[in-house]
C-alpha cells in the first residue's frame, strides 16, 4: 500500500465524520428566522382607537412621549448583587467581599427619592455573551443558542431595533465605548467614540476613553440619546474575578460616573443604568447559571416617575422588557420583532396620579404592546412553521378577548377597578405566554437532519471498525473500498446538484456534503461487508478486548447523564487509572511482565530466538505507579463546573498577575520556569540517549540552540506579564513592546523549527571511514543501483547492519582494505526522534497561550505520555516482517489521556470556561477586524491536549521498536547464510553483540508499515468517533431535557470541535512519519548509489 493511499483513505474517513457532524448540527442548533419588517408611526400595530391619554402632540407615535432624552449607561457584566445595598445582602454572605456596597449613589437615590428611581433584577436570556445581549437590548427578541458562536464576529442587525427607530424619528444618537456596536449598527450614530473591546486584560482603556468624552458631550446638548458602554467591570471579572480588590475600584469608579450623570440630568431626561449580563464566581459568562443571568437595571428621573415607594425585594423583569418600555416612553414605535412586556409601573403617571388613571395608562401601554406582539406572531407564523399551532391559536383567542375587554373599557373609562385589573392581567398573560411559546418553539429541531447526521456518524464508525480489521491483511482492497465509492459519491453529488438546479431549489452545502458522504459510504460498506464481514462471526467484528470494551461503553454511557457529563473531569482519571491497572494485571496474568516474544524472521528464511526482556516486573510496576501518580498530580489543576457549587477550583489556574503577594508570586514564577527547563532538559536527554542529538542536520542544531531560545523568551514573557502593572512608567512602553514581540518570536521559532524538520527530517550523524570492499559489504540479488522499491526494501536492512558494524570499528579488523564506507549514529530511532521534536516545538507556543502555572501540567503531560508508551510497549508483541498491530487498549488509553489533560489544563466543555485571554497573547491591542486569528488562538488554547496527543499518536506504533534497544542481543548464526558468514570473521561471530534494529524493522516490510499506520489511524478515529456519536445520540434523545442547552449541547459542540482538531492532528502526525520514511528511503538510495560507484 502506497503512503499517499493511507493519507487519502484516512482523509476520506475524516470527511465522512465531518459531514455527519455538520448535518446533525444543522438540525440540532437551529437559528430562527429574522424578519426584516419594521414598525412605523404611520401604521399602528392593530385596529382600534388611539391609546387612552393620547393628545396628538407633534412627534408623538402610538403613545405620547414621556421623555425627550435618554442616557443609557451600559456597565458590562454588572451583576445584580453588585448594585444591591450592603445591608440587603443575603444572610451568610461575608460583608468583606470587595464588590459589596460600592454603588452607593444608587442606594442613596433610592432612599432619598423613592418615587424617582427603581432598581430591578434583570433576568437575562442565555447565552450570556455580550453581542447576543446587545441584540436583545435593542430588538427585544431572543437570539438562539448557536448565535453564541457569533460573539467573535458581530454582524449588522437586520431586524427592527431601537437604534433604527430613533434614527427614523430624527433623533441624534451619540455612542461611546465598546466597538461591538460599530459592527451591529454601522453608520447609525450621529457621533461615536469606539474603543477596542476584546482585550480582557485591559481594564481602563475603554472606560477612560468614555470618561474623556462623556461629560463634555452631555453638557453640549447636541444629543437626544446618549449611550455609554463601559467594559472595565467585565474585564476585571475575566482577569481577576469578582472577589479581587480591583473589582471594588472599578465599581467605585462606576459609582462616581453615575453620581456625575445624576447631577447633570435635566427634567426631560431618563437615566438607565443596566448590566447586559452577570458573571460567575470566576468572573466568566456565557452560560445560564443564576449569577450569569442576573443583571442590575436602574431607572432614574429628575421628576417623579413611580406612584409608590420601591418594594423591599426588587422586582424581577425580563431583560427584553426594557425595549418596549423605552420605545413608548420616547414616543417611538415598538420594534417589530419585540416579544418583551412593558414595565407597567413607569406608565403610572408619577407620585400624585390617581389609581384609576394610572391603571388605565398601564392598560393602554400593555394593549399597544400586545397588539405589536400579536402582529409579529401572525407575520412570523405565515413566514415559517416554527411556532406551535395549537398554542398560537390559544394565545390569539386570549388576545382577542383581552382586546375586546379593553375596547369596552375605553368606552366607559369609569368602570369598576376590578374590570380594569382583569384586562391588565389578561394582557400580561398573553404577553408572557407569547414569550414562553417563542422560547420553546425556537428550540425546535429538524429530526430528519439529526437522524441523518447520527446515521452517517454511526456508519463511519462501523467503517473504521471493519477497515481496521482488514487493513493489515495482505490484500487490502484499497481500490474497491476507496476509489470506486468515492467515484459513486461524486457522481451522486453532481446528480443531486443538477436536480436542484433544474427545479430551482436553493443548494444547501451541508446537505450536498452529506449526500456526497453517504453516496461514497454505502458502496464501501456494502463491499466491505460482502467481501469480509459476512464471512466472520459477530465476535470477530468486535475485536476490542472485553475489559477495554466495557470501559469504553461505561465512558460512552456516561454521556447520557447530565450529572456524569458535569463530573467527567473526575470520572476520566478514574477510567484511565482503571485501564492502567488493567494493563498491569494483563501483563502479570499473561506472563508479559517479562516481555513478549520477539519473532524476527530474516529474509533468508530462518528464525531468531526471542530477545531478552525489555522490562522486568519491577520496572513495569514502577511505570504503572508513576503514571498513576502523574495522573493524580495533573488532576490537582482542575476547574469546577458551575453546577457543583461545593467544589473549589484550583487557584493555580489563574495567571500570576492576579496574585497579590510578591514573595508567593516569585516562588511560583520560579516553579514555572523550573518546569520549563525540566521539560526542555527531558527532551534533550531523551534525544541524546538515542543518539539523535549528535547530528549536524539543521533540525538538530535548532533543538540545541532554538529550543533554549524559545524557553528563554517564554520565561521572559511570563515575567513581563506577571509584573506589567508594577513596571515603572518610563518602562511601560518597553514592557508593552516586549509583550508583543516575545510571544510572536516563540511562535516564529516554532514554525521555523517545524519547517526545518520537514525539510531535513533524518536526524542521524553520518561518518565516512575506510571499510571493507563493497563486494564484501552488501549482498544483493541484482547488479548496479536498485531499480525498484522491492530491491531497495531488500537491501536497506543489510545497509543498516553494515553501518552499525562500521560504527563499532569491526570491519577495520578485516585484512583487505576497501573504499570509504558510511556509519550512522542510531538510525533506529529516526522516526521517534522526529515525532518528539515536532511535539516539543508544538508544545511551546501552546504553553504560551495558557496561564504560567499550566507549565507544570505540560511537564506532567510529557511524563504521562512517556510512561504510558513504555508501559504499553511492554505488552505489544513485535513480529518481523509483520504485521505490526497496535492493540485497542493502547489506543483507548491514549485517547483517555488526551481527555484527562483537557481538564487538567483548566478547561471545561462549557462556554464560560473558555480562556478568552489566549486571543491577546502577542496581540494585546486586539486584532482589528480580523476574527479568524483570535478564534485560532482561543481554539489552540482550548484543544491543545487534543492536538498534541493526535499528532503523537504514531508513537504508539513506533515505541515498542524503540524499546528494543534497552538490552542488546547476541548475534546468531543463521543456517543457510554462508555468504553472510564469509563477510564476518569467525572471532567476531563469537564475541560481537548485534545492535538491535529498532525502528528499522519497520522498513523490512514497507507494506506492513503503511498498513499499521492506516490501522492505527482508523482505530483512533473509531474511539473518537464513538465519543461524538454518543454525544449526538444523547443530545437527540434528551433534546427536551431541562439541561440540554446547559450541558448536552455544549458537550456536543466541544466534542465535535475536539474531533476535528484531533483528526487534523492525526493526519499531520502520520504525514510526518511518512515524510521521515520518504527521507530515509532517499538517504538509503543515495547511499547505495555511492556504494556502487
Coordinates of N, CA, C and O in Angstrom, one line a residue, residues 13-151:
X13 N -12.2 9.2 5.4 CA -13.0 8.8 6.6 C -13.2 10.0 7.5 O -14.4 10.2 8.0
X14 N -12.3 10.9 7.6 CA -12.5 12.2 8.3 C -13.6 13.0 7.7 O -14.4 13.6 8.4
X15 N -13.6 13.1 6.4 CA -14.7 13.8 5.7 C -16.1 13.2 6.0 O -17.0 13.9 6.2
X16 N -16.2 11.9 6.1 CA -17.4 11.3 6.5 C -17.9 11.7 7.9 O -19.1 12.0 8.1
X17 N -17.0 11.8 8.8 CA -17.3 12.3 10.1 C -17.7 13.7 10.1 O -18.7 14.2 10.7
X18 N -17.0 14.5 9.4 CA -17.3 16.0 9.3 C -18.7 16.2 8.7 O -19.4 17.0 9.2
X19 N -19.0 15.4 7.7 CA -20.3 15.6 7.0 C -21.4 15.2 8.0 O -22.5 15.9 8.1
X20 N -21.2 14.1 8.8 CA -22.2 13.7 9.8 C -22.4 14.8 10.9 O -23.5 15.1 11.3
X21 N -21.3 15.4 11.3 CA -21.3 16.4 12.4 C -22.1 17.6 11.9 O -22.9 18.2 12.5
X22 N -21.7 18.0 10.6 CA -22.4 19.2 10.1 C -23.9 19.0 9.9 O -24.7 19.9 10.1
X23 N -24.3 17.8 9.4 CA -25.7 17.6 9.1 C -26.4 17.6 10.5 O -27.5 18.1 10.5
X24 N -25.9 16.9 11.5 CA -26.6 16.9 12.8 C -26.7 18.3 13.4 O -27.7 18.7 13.9
X25 N -25.6 19.1 13.2 CA -25.6 20.4 13.8 C -26.6 21.3 13.1 O -27.3 22.1 13.8
X26 N -26.8 21.2 11.8 CA -27.8 22.0 11.1 C -29.2 21.7 11.6 O -30.1 22.5 11.4
X27 N -29.4 20.5 12.1 CA -30.8 20.1 12.6 C -31.0 20.3 14.1 O -32.1 20.5 14.6
X28 N -29.8 20.4 14.8 CA -29.9 20.5 16.3 C -29.8 21.9 16.8 O -30.6 22.4 17.6
X29 N -28.9 22.7 16.2 CA -28.7 24.1 16.6 C -29.3 25.0 15.6 O -28.6 25.5 14.7
X30 N -30.6 25.1 15.6 CA -31.2 25.9 14.6 C -31.2 27.4 14.9 O -31.1 27.8 16.1
X31 N -31.2 28.2 13.9 CA -31.4 29.7 14.1 C -32.8 30.1 13.6 O -33.3 29.5 12.7
X32 N -33.3 31.0 14.3 CA -34.7 31.4 14.0 C -34.7 32.4 12.8 O -33.6 32.9 12.4
X33 N -35.8 32.5 12.2 CA -35.9 33.4 11.0 C -36.0 34.9 11.5 O -36.7 35.2 12.4
X34 N -35.1 35.7 10.9 CA -35.1 37.1 11.3 C -35.9 37.9 10.3 O -35.5 38.0 9.1
X35 N -37.0 38.4 10.7 CA -37.9 39.2 9.8 C -37.3 40.6 9.6 O -36.7 41.2 10.5
X36 N -37.5 41.1 8.4 CA -37.0 42.4 8.1 C -38.1 43.5 8.1 O -37.9 44.6 7.6
X37 N -39.3 43.1 8.6 CA -40.4 44.1 8.7 C -40.0 45.2 9.8 O -39.3 44.9 10.8
X38 N -40.6 46.4 9.6 CA -40.3 47.5 10.5 C -41.6 48.1 11.0 O -42.5 48.2 10.2
X39 N -41.6 48.5 12.2 CA -42.8 49.2 12.8 C -42.7 50.7 12.3 O -41.6 51.2 12.1
X40 N -43.8 51.3 12.2 CA -43.9 52.7 11.6 C -44.9 53.5 12.4 O -46.0 52.9 12.8
X41 N -44.7 54.8 12.5 CA -45.7 55.6 13.2 C -46.9 55.7 12.3 O -48.0 55.9 12.8
X42 N -46.8 55.6 11.0 CA -47.9 55.7 10.1 C -48.8 54.5 10.1 O -49.9 54.5 9.5
X43 N -48.3 53.4 10.7 CA -49.0 52.1 10.7 C -49.2 51.6 12.1 O -48.2 51.0 12.7
X44 N -50.3 51.9 12.8 CA -50.5 51.4 14.1 C -50.4 49.9 14.2 O -50.6 49.2 13.2
X45 N -50.0 49.3 15.4 CA -49.9 47.9 15.4 C -51.1 47.1 15.3 O -51.1 45.8 15.1
X46 N -52.3 47.7 15.4 CA -53.5 47.0 15.3 C -54.7 47.9 15.1 O -54.5 49.2 15.3
X47 N -55.9 47.4 14.9 CA -57.1 48.3 14.7 C -57.5 48.8 16.1 O -57.1 48.4 17.1
X48 N -58.3 49.9 16.0 CA -58.8 50.4 17.3 C -58.4 51.9 17.4 O -57.6 52.4 16.7
X49 N -59.0 52.6 18.4 CA -58.7 54.0 18.6 C -57.3 54.2 19.2 O -56.6 53.2 19.6
X50 N -56.9 55.4 19.2 CA -55.6 55.8 19.8 C -55.7 55.4 21.3 O -56.7 55.4 22.0
X51 N -54.5 55.2 21.9 CA -54.4 54.9 23.3 C -55.1 55.9 24.2 O -55.1 57.1 23.8
X52 N -55.5 55.5 25.3 CA -56.1 56.5 26.3 C -55.0 57.5 26.7 O -53.9 57.1 27.0
X53 N -55.4 58.7 26.7 CA -54.5 59.8 27.1 C -53.6 60.3 25.9 O -52.9 61.3 26.1
X54 N -53.8 59.8 24.7 CA -53.0 60.3 23.6 C -53.6 61.7 23.2 O -54.8 61.9 23.0
X55 N -52.7 62.7 23.2 CA -53.1 64.0 22.9 C -52.7 64.6 21.6 O -52.9 65.7 21.2
X56 N -52.0 63.7 20.8 CA -51.6 64.1 19.4 C -50.6 65.2 19.3 O -50.6 66.0 18.4
X57 N -49.6 65.2 20.3 CA -48.5 66.2 20.2 C -47.7 65.9 19.0 O -47.5 64.7 18.6
X58 N -47.0 66.9 18.5 CA -46.1 66.7 17.4 C -44.9 65.7 17.8 O -44.4 65.8 18.9
X59 N -44.6 64.8 16.9 CA -43.6 63.9 17.2 C -44.0 62.6 18.0 O -43.3 61.7 18.2
X60 N -45.3 62.7 18.5 CA -45.7 61.5 19.3 C -46.1 60.4 18.3 O -46.5 60.6 17.2
X61 N -45.9 59.1 18.7 CA -46.1 58.0 17.8 C -46.7 56.8 18.7 O -46.0 56.4 19.6
X62 N -47.9 56.4 18.4 CA -48.5 55.3 19.1 C -48.9 55.7 20.5 O -50.0 55.5 20.9
X63 N -48.0 56.4 21.2 CA -48.3 56.9 22.6 C -47.5 58.2 22.8 O -46.4 58.3 22.3
X64 N -48.1 59.0 23.6 CA -47.4 60.3 23.9 C -46.1 60.0 24.6 O -46.1 59.3 25.6
X65 N -45.0 60.7 24.2 CA -43.7 60.5 24.8 C -43.7 61.1 26.2 O -44.3 62.2 26.5
X66 N -43.1 60.4 27.1 CA -42.9 60.9 28.5 C -41.5 61.6 28.6 O -41.4 62.5 29.4
X67 N -40.5 61.2 27.9 CA -39.2 61.8 27.9 C -38.7 62.1 26.5 O -39.1 61.4 25.5
X68 N -38.0 63.2 26.4 CA -37.4 63.5 25.1 C -36.0 63.1 25.0 O -35.4 63.0 23.9
X69 N -35.3 62.7 26.1 CA -33.9 62.3 26.1 C -33.7 61.1 27.0 O -34.5 60.9 28.0
X70 N -32.7 60.3 26.6 CA -32.4 59.1 27.5 C -30.9 59.0 27.5 O -30.2 59.2 26.5
X71 N -30.3 58.8 28.7 CA -28.9 58.4 28.9 C -28.9 57.0 29.3 O -29.4 56.6 30.4
X72 N -28.3 56.1 28.4 CA -28.2 54.7 28.7 C -26.8 54.4 29.0 O -25.9 54.5 28.2
X73 N -26.6 54.0 30.3 CA -25.2 53.6 30.8 C -25.2 52.1 30.9 O -25.9 51.5 31.8
X74 N -24.5 51.5 30.0 CA -24.4 50.0 30.0 C -23.1 49.6 30.6 O -22.0 49.9 30.1
X75 N -23.2 49.0 31.8 CA -22.0 48.5 32.5 C -21.9 47.0 32.3 O -22.7 46.3 32.8
X76 N -21.0 46.6 31.4 CA -20.8 45.2 31.0 C -20.6 44.4 32.3 O -19.8 44.6 33.1
X77 N -21.4 43.3 32.4 CA -21.3 42.3 33.4 C -21.6 42.9 34.8 O -21.1 42.4 35.8
X78 N -22.5 43.8 34.9 CA -23.0 44.4 36.2 C -24.0 43.4 36.8 O -25.2 43.5 36.5
X79 N -23.5 42.5 37.6 CA -24.3 41.5 38.2 C -25.2 42.2 39.2 O -24.9 43.3 39.8
X80 N -26.4 41.6 39.5 CA -27.4 42.3 40.3 C -26.9 42.6 41.7 O -27.1 43.7 42.3
X81 N -26.2 41.6 42.3 CA -25.7 41.9 43.7 C -24.6 42.9 43.8 O -24.3 43.4 44.9
X82 N -24.0 43.3 42.6 CA -23.1 44.4 42.6 C -23.8 45.7 43.0 O -23.2 46.7 43.5
X83 N -25.1 45.8 42.6 CA -25.8 47.1 42.8 C -26.6 47.1 44.0 O -27.2 48.2 44.4
X84 N -26.8 46.0 44.7 CA -27.6 45.9 45.9 C -26.9 46.7 47.1 O -25.7 46.7 47.2
X85 N -27.7 47.3 47.9 CA -27.1 47.9 49.1 C -26.5 46.8 50.0 O -27.0 45.7 50.1
X86 N -25.5 47.1 50.7 CA -24.8 46.2 51.5 C -25.7 45.6 52.6 O -25.6 44.4 53.0
X87 N -26.6 46.3 53.1 CA -27.5 45.8 54.2 C -28.5 44.8 53.7 O -29.0 44.0 54.5
X88 N -28.7 44.7 52.4 CA -29.7 43.8 51.8 C -29.1 42.5 51.3 O -29.7 41.8 50.6
X89 N -27.8 42.3 51.6 CA -27.2 41.1 51.1 C -27.8 39.9 51.8 O -28.3 40.0 52.8
X90 N -27.7 38.8 51.1 CA -28.2 37.5 51.6 C -27.6 37.1 52.9 O -26.4 37.4 53.1
X91 N -28.3 36.5 53.8 CA -27.7 36.1 55.1 C -26.6 35.1 54.8 O -26.7 34.3 54.0
X92 N -25.5 35.3 55.6 CA -24.4 34.4 55.5 C -23.4 34.8 54.5 O -22.3 34.3 54.4
X93 N -23.7 35.9 53.7 CA -22.7 36.4 52.8 C -21.7 37.3 53.5 O -22.1 38.2 54.3
X94 N -20.4 37.0 53.4 CA -19.4 37.8 54.1 C -19.5 39.2 53.7 O -19.5 39.6 52.5
X95 N -19.4 40.1 54.6 CA -19.5 41.6 54.4 C -18.2 42.1 53.8 O -18.2 43.3 53.4
X96 N -17.2 41.4 53.8 CA -15.9 41.9 53.4 C -15.6 41.7 51.9 O -14.6 42.0 51.4
X97 N -16.6 41.1 51.1 CA -16.4 40.9 49.7 C -16.2 42.3 49.0 O -16.9 43.2 49.3
X98 N -15.3 42.4 48.1 CA -14.9 43.7 47.5 C -16.0 44.4 46.8 O -16.1 45.6 46.7
X99 N -17.0 43.6 46.2 CA -18.0 44.2 45.4 C -19.2 44.7 46.2 O -20.1 45.3 45.6
X100 N -19.3 44.4 47.4 CA -20.5 44.8 48.2 C -20.6 46.3 48.5 O -19.6 46.9 49.0
X101 N -21.7 46.9 48.2 CA -22.0 48.2 48.6 C -21.1 49.3 48.0 O -21.0 50.4 48.6
X102 N -20.6 49.0 46.8 CA -19.7 50.0 46.2 C -20.5 51.1 45.3 O -20.1 52.2 45.1
X103 N -21.7 50.7 44.9 CA -22.5 51.6 44.1 C -23.4 52.4 45.1 O -24.7 52.2 45.1
X104 N -22.8 53.2 45.9 CA -23.6 53.9 47.0 C -24.6 54.9 46.4 O -25.6 55.2 47.1
X105 N -24.3 55.5 45.3 CA -25.2 56.5 44.8 C -26.5 55.9 44.4 O -27.6 56.6 44.6
X106 N -26.6 54.7 43.9 CA -27.9 54.1 43.6 C -28.7 53.9 44.9 O -29.9 54.3 45.0
X107 N -28.1 53.4 45.9 CA -28.8 53.2 47.2 C -29.2 54.5 47.8 O -30.3 54.6 48.4
X108 N -28.4 55.6 47.7 CA -28.7 56.9 48.3 C -29.9 57.5 47.6 O -30.8 58.0 48.2
X109 N -30.0 57.3 46.2 CA -31.1 57.9 45.5 C -32.4 57.1 45.8 O -33.5 57.7 46.0
X110 N -32.3 55.8 46.0 CA -33.5 55.0 46.3 C -34.0 55.4 47.7 O -35.3 55.3 47.9
X111 N -33.2 55.8 48.6 CA -33.6 56.2 49.9 C -34.2 57.6 49.9 O -35.2 57.9 50.5
X112 N -33.5 58.6 49.2 CA -33.9 60.0 49.3 C -35.0 60.3 48.3 O -36.0 61.0 48.7
X113 N -35.0 59.7 47.1 CA -36.0 59.9 46.1 C -36.7 58.6 45.7 O -36.5 58.2 44.6
X114 N -37.5 58.0 46.5 CA -38.1 56.7 46.2 C -39.0 56.7 45.0 O -39.2 55.7 44.4
X115 N -39.7 57.9 44.8 CA -40.6 58.0 43.7 C -39.9 58.3 42.3 O -40.6 58.4 41.3
X116 N -38.6 58.5 42.4 CA -37.9 58.9 41.2 C -37.1 57.8 40.6 O -36.6 57.9 39.5
X117 N -36.9 56.7 41.4 CA -35.9 55.7 40.9 C -36.4 54.3 41.3 O -37.3 54.1 42.2
X118 N -35.9 53.3 40.5 CA -36.2 51.9 40.8 C -35.0 51.1 40.5 O -34.3 51.3 39.5
X119 N -34.8 50.0 41.3 CA -33.8 49.0 41.0 C -34.5 47.7 40.7 O -35.3 47.3 41.5
X120 N -34.2 47.1 39.6 CA -34.8 45.9 39.2 C -33.7 44.8 39.0 O -32.5 45.1 38.8
X121 N -34.2 43.6 39.2 CA -33.3 42.4 38.9 C -33.7 42.0 37.4 O -34.7 41.5 37.2
X122 N -32.7 42.3 36.5 CA -33.0 42.0 35.1 C -32.7 40.5 34.8 O -31.5 40.1 35.0
X123 N -33.7 39.8 34.4 CA -33.5 38.4 34.1 C -33.1 38.2 32.6 O -33.8 38.5 31.7
X124 N -31.8 37.7 32.5 CA -31.2 37.7 31.1 C -31.5 36.3 30.5 O -31.4 35.3 31.2
X125 N -31.7 36.3 29.2 CA -31.9 35.0 28.5 C -30.5 34.5 28.0 O -29.7 35.3 27.5
X126 N -30.2 33.3 28.2 CA -28.9 32.8 27.7 C -29.0 32.7 26.2 O -30.1 32.6 25.6
X127 N -27.8 32.7 25.5 CA -26.5 32.8 26.0 C -26.1 34.2 26.5 O -26.5 35.2 25.9
X128 N -25.3 34.2 27.6 CA -25.0 35.5 28.2 C -23.7 36.0 27.7 O -22.7 36.2 28.4
X129 N -23.6 36.2 26.4 CA -22.5 36.8 25.7 C -22.9 38.2 25.3 O -24.0 38.4 25.0
X130 N -21.9 39.1 25.2 CA -22.2 40.5 25.0 C -23.0 40.8 23.7 O -24.0 41.5 23.7
X131 N -22.5 40.2 22.6 CA -23.2 40.5 21.4 C -24.7 40.1 21.4 O -25.5 40.9 20.9
X132 N -24.9 38.9 21.9 CA -26.3 38.5 22.0 C -27.2 39.3 22.9 O -28.3 39.6 22.6
X133 N -26.6 39.8 24.0 CA -27.3 40.7 24.9 C -27.6 42.0 24.3 O -28.6 42.6 24.5
X134 N -26.7 42.5 23.5 CA -26.9 43.8 22.8 C -28.0 43.7 21.8 O -28.9 44.6 21.6
X135 N -28.1 42.5 21.1 CA -29.2 42.3 20.2 C -30.5 42.3 21.0 O -31.5 42.9 20.5
X136 N -30.6 41.6 22.1 CA -31.8 41.6 22.9 C -32.2 43.0 23.4 O -33.4 43.3 23.5
X137 N -31.2 43.8 23.9 CA -31.5 45.1 24.4 C -31.9 46.1 23.4 O -32.4 47.2 23.8
X138 N -31.7 45.8 22.1 CA -32.1 46.8 21.1 C -33.3 46.3 20.2 O -34.0 47.1 19.7
X139 N -33.5 44.9 20.1 CA -34.6 44.4 19.3 C -35.7 43.8 20.1 O -36.8 43.7 19.6
X140 N -35.4 43.5 21.4 CA -36.5 42.8 22.2 C -36.7 41.4 21.8 O -37.7 40.8 22.3
X141 N -35.8 40.8 21.0 CA -36.0 39.4 20.6 C -35.0 38.5 21.3 O -34.3 39.0 22.2
X142 N -35.0 37.2 21.0 CA -34.2 36.3 21.7 C -33.2 35.7 20.7 O -33.7 35.0 19.7
X143 N -31.9 35.8 20.9 CA -31.0 35.1 20.0 C -31.0 33.6 20.3 O -31.2 33.2 21.5
X144 N -30.8 32.8 19.3 CA -30.8 31.3 19.5 C -29.5 30.9 20.0 O -28.5 31.6 20.0
X145 N -29.4 29.6 20.4 CA -28.2 29.1 21.0 C -27.0 29.2 20.2 O -25.9 29.6 20.6
X146 N -27.1 28.9 18.9 CA -25.9 28.9 18.0 C -25.4 30.3 17.8 O -24.2 30.4 17.3
X147 N -26.2 31.3 18.0 CA -25.7 32.7 17.8 C -24.5 33.0 18.7 O -23.8 34.0 18.5
X148 N -24.3 32.2 19.8 CA -23.2 32.5 20.7 C -21.9 32.4 20.0 O -20.9 33.1 20.3
X149 N -21.8 31.6 18.9 CA -20.6 31.5 18.1 C -20.2 32.8 17.4 O -19.1 33.0 17.0
X150 N -21.2 33.6 17.2 CA -21.0 34.9 16.5 C -20.4 36.0 17.4 O -20.2 37.1 17.0
X151 N -20.1 35.6 18.7 CA -19.5 36.6 19.5 C -18.1 37.1 19.1 O -17.6 38.1 19.4

